């Protein structure tokens, strides 16, 4: 009796109990399918071979259930069939689309007070309603018409990737053609305008990149890329004609000059500290022989980052101005930020081909969403009074945006810029999969050859570039003008003059190097450029270290590895795979219901349903198993480390610094040591994931615990709590919502890393994405796989956010 | 006064927030009941406001939080469009202006001070003050030198290169005041300018404000929720409740003749010596000749002269602006004001 009382006082606990009981009952009902589903793809294969049915009829299902056996469609969701939508652009439907649009707009027009200004005020509404009109007129109505009166065709959900693929091919090669002169066959040929458009974008980005690159490391590639753009159309072989001219081999700016420039720039923008940081970073790059790849990377970042910032600000402003844009863009941003990096590569590959421009575009696509989010956030946080003040000062719209809103929101926007730079450098390695040159590519090579030392040096290069760019951009944004200085020309432009002087001095210095190094054997002018891999290197040192570690601990590691694989990972994986789909749904949706009510249950259910309808349900289960393991371990380690460190001021500072530093490392770097130690197994991926994903829970634990109000702690002390009691009873419960946000980030970090881990071999969704990428890119599969990963992330995100919001409201903290 | 047209004239102005505000208002035929609108999801901000403000006059709008003071101010500065009614600025129909004309109007005729100062965080004191001028297109040199004048005017000399975050609240509001005055506006809007300041600074800023007004003589619309502040500064006070102007009159009249129960409650605890002028307690000069040597002005607040009058056993002659004796005041009358029931007082202020 008292037990029932206990439960009825805790409805959530009861609910959880029920969910778990149902879950385990369903788990035990797989029966004859159990052996098929514990192995990936076996179920699907059996269906294809006709050994089992993919679904049973109603009566049969019922009798199976009565025999304690789930029918097959509840064990694995079968391929579902759906009717094709029809798109029709004939005049009738265009007319319908126009009518629908007019109908949607009529009310707003009729109710507006100032009819003459209506058009200019409501342009966005017109566009969005027009869009709705087009969808209804050209898609919905033709589809409905076809379903009732026409010949209906159908497909299954598993064919969606192919359909997407075909659609993209259609877009590129068959849609809206225009004749373009092709010099090779000396005739006009039809080109898709979409392809011309993407090529134009690619070419202009490539032009910018090579322009910067030419300045930094010399050569004549700008001309090449320009000539390429023209020669495609005109057959003019500019390059061939001008091979011997002096300008076909423009020398680069010597590294000494750039380094001097970095010193001065750092000084001008912030002061001695930044000057030293920037200058010595340049020296590091040069001395370690990574100048050229570093400059290649830099040229890519210098194009991608500004473009991302610009796009981000533009979209952020648009979203701020229009509720409709905001409403459309917010879910897109959420998905975009949880899609794994790799899945961006495939569409880029298909639409833009391979090369530096493709790398830049992938980087831009990846780096823009956080910028949009932060711009929007910043603009929204501008106090309405400041806005009013701007209006009352007589600003027109443009001035209001650029002189009042954006500068006032600049703190958030700057965080956005900072994020963009970090994202760009995080993408450096990944973009090299589709042909971006530079440090990332070299890092990938080094990883492939298992050269840890070199990979480490390269990693440091990337981090240095990230830090310097970040600090420089921050300092630049914070620069102020002084109105009072009544200075002479020389004083006002003293840094510029200094720069010119140093420029020539360094140039002279580099030129002087011609003689200094003339008699050395290799004849390399080290003041001009230190060629790739001709610098000093610490590789042997690191290599020796790794070798030492491997040889000393190999045996232990092997035992540990084996134990982990056999005792923990394999059984866990098997039990995940052994879940019948219905049980997974009951569990996830049940948890959703307990946390956020019916709405959350439905949201989670829809995310899961999407994954279950794709051909990759089992792979998703494997990814989820790795995710669960990694997140549990990271969170346990993170909170413990965080909780211990926060007891001491200096340790707190130290751990935050460590977190900051580790966060700037591109994720690939984490793979280096684990491969060495554990070889290519799930273990090494998981360890890399855990090392990477342990950062957010640690940081959020520290922050959460540190922000517990002092008065509460004292209250705890006064009531005689021991330090441990205080931690467990007061600090943790209060910090818990914040820690959960860390867990949330931990999930996203883990997901990304698990997908990247496919690079060294895991069998989850990541492997599939990787395969799609290497096989030339099936855009449909790539996107759907990316969405699967994103939806796992979003489902967890939804649960944690809902819970944390409720909890915080309950605790009265904001 | 009557031959001059009012600087601000509101003619049954309504502001109702919500989707179908316009339609609901049309159906309501000018009789807006807040509860009905609330049920339909609308919030009544301003409800049938009609008044005029003359040149050089200071109208203080007073009311509790949420009573629609800011909304009224925003309607008159057209930061928000009134749902119905007419607003005239110097005879010009405000609501008929297009956006260009509106910007022109704001650039030349209007200045506004905000409760939370609303300074631009990325600009220095000087840049903030020069901002309206630069927006207008003045050259950097002109706007900076004008801004320097303003800095001197509000007493911030020496701090022109500080950032807002480096200033105290009072100093920040001085910047806000300087900014709003930089374009030499005719109309000055102040929305609870001193509410965010602590009492001492507030008093100081009020004095400063009175000093400025004495020099500049602007037409002022001043919003506050502090009744003491209202009667201290105002020529006339408008008391708002739920968007309705309950009473609009001189401070003394409001205290002595509250138009509604709400206003009466509001003014109950107001010390009358702070509102009433000597004029309202003086008596006609009778046949007595034994006057005190003390002279008080008929426009002096009782509070300011009470001590002197009370200390004098004889009746004190009251002077008008031309120094003619127009009456006398007895200490007994002052004692009555200070400690007695106020219902017996006649108003002739
Ligand atoms: N943009 C808006 N949308 C909807 N309702 C609003 C809006 N602005 C104000 N209101 C409502 O109008 C009413 C009047 O608000 P207003 O800001 O004018 O009050 P106030 O008298 O200035 O109060 P305070 O002293 O707090 O500044 C309030 O009920 C408020 O909730
Ligand atoms: Mg207000």
Short mmCIF file of C-alpha atoms in Angstrom, two decimals, chain A residues 88 164 195 198 394 480 565 784:
data_model
loop_
_atom_site.label_atom_id
_atom_site.label_comp_id
_atom_site.label_asym_id
_atom_site.label_seq_id
_atom_site.Cartn_x
_atom_site.Cartn_y
_atom_site.Cartn_z
CA UNK A 88 2.70 21.39 -63.61
CA UNK A 164 16.81 13.90 -55.11
CA UNK A 195 25.23 25.01 -63.75
CA UNK A 198 27.14 27.69 -59.83
CA UNK A 394 16.11 61.41 -37.38
CA UNK A 480 38.06 53.97 -32.03
CA UNK A 565 35.33 -4.24 -27.17
CA UNK A 784 19.14 12.29 -46.14
#
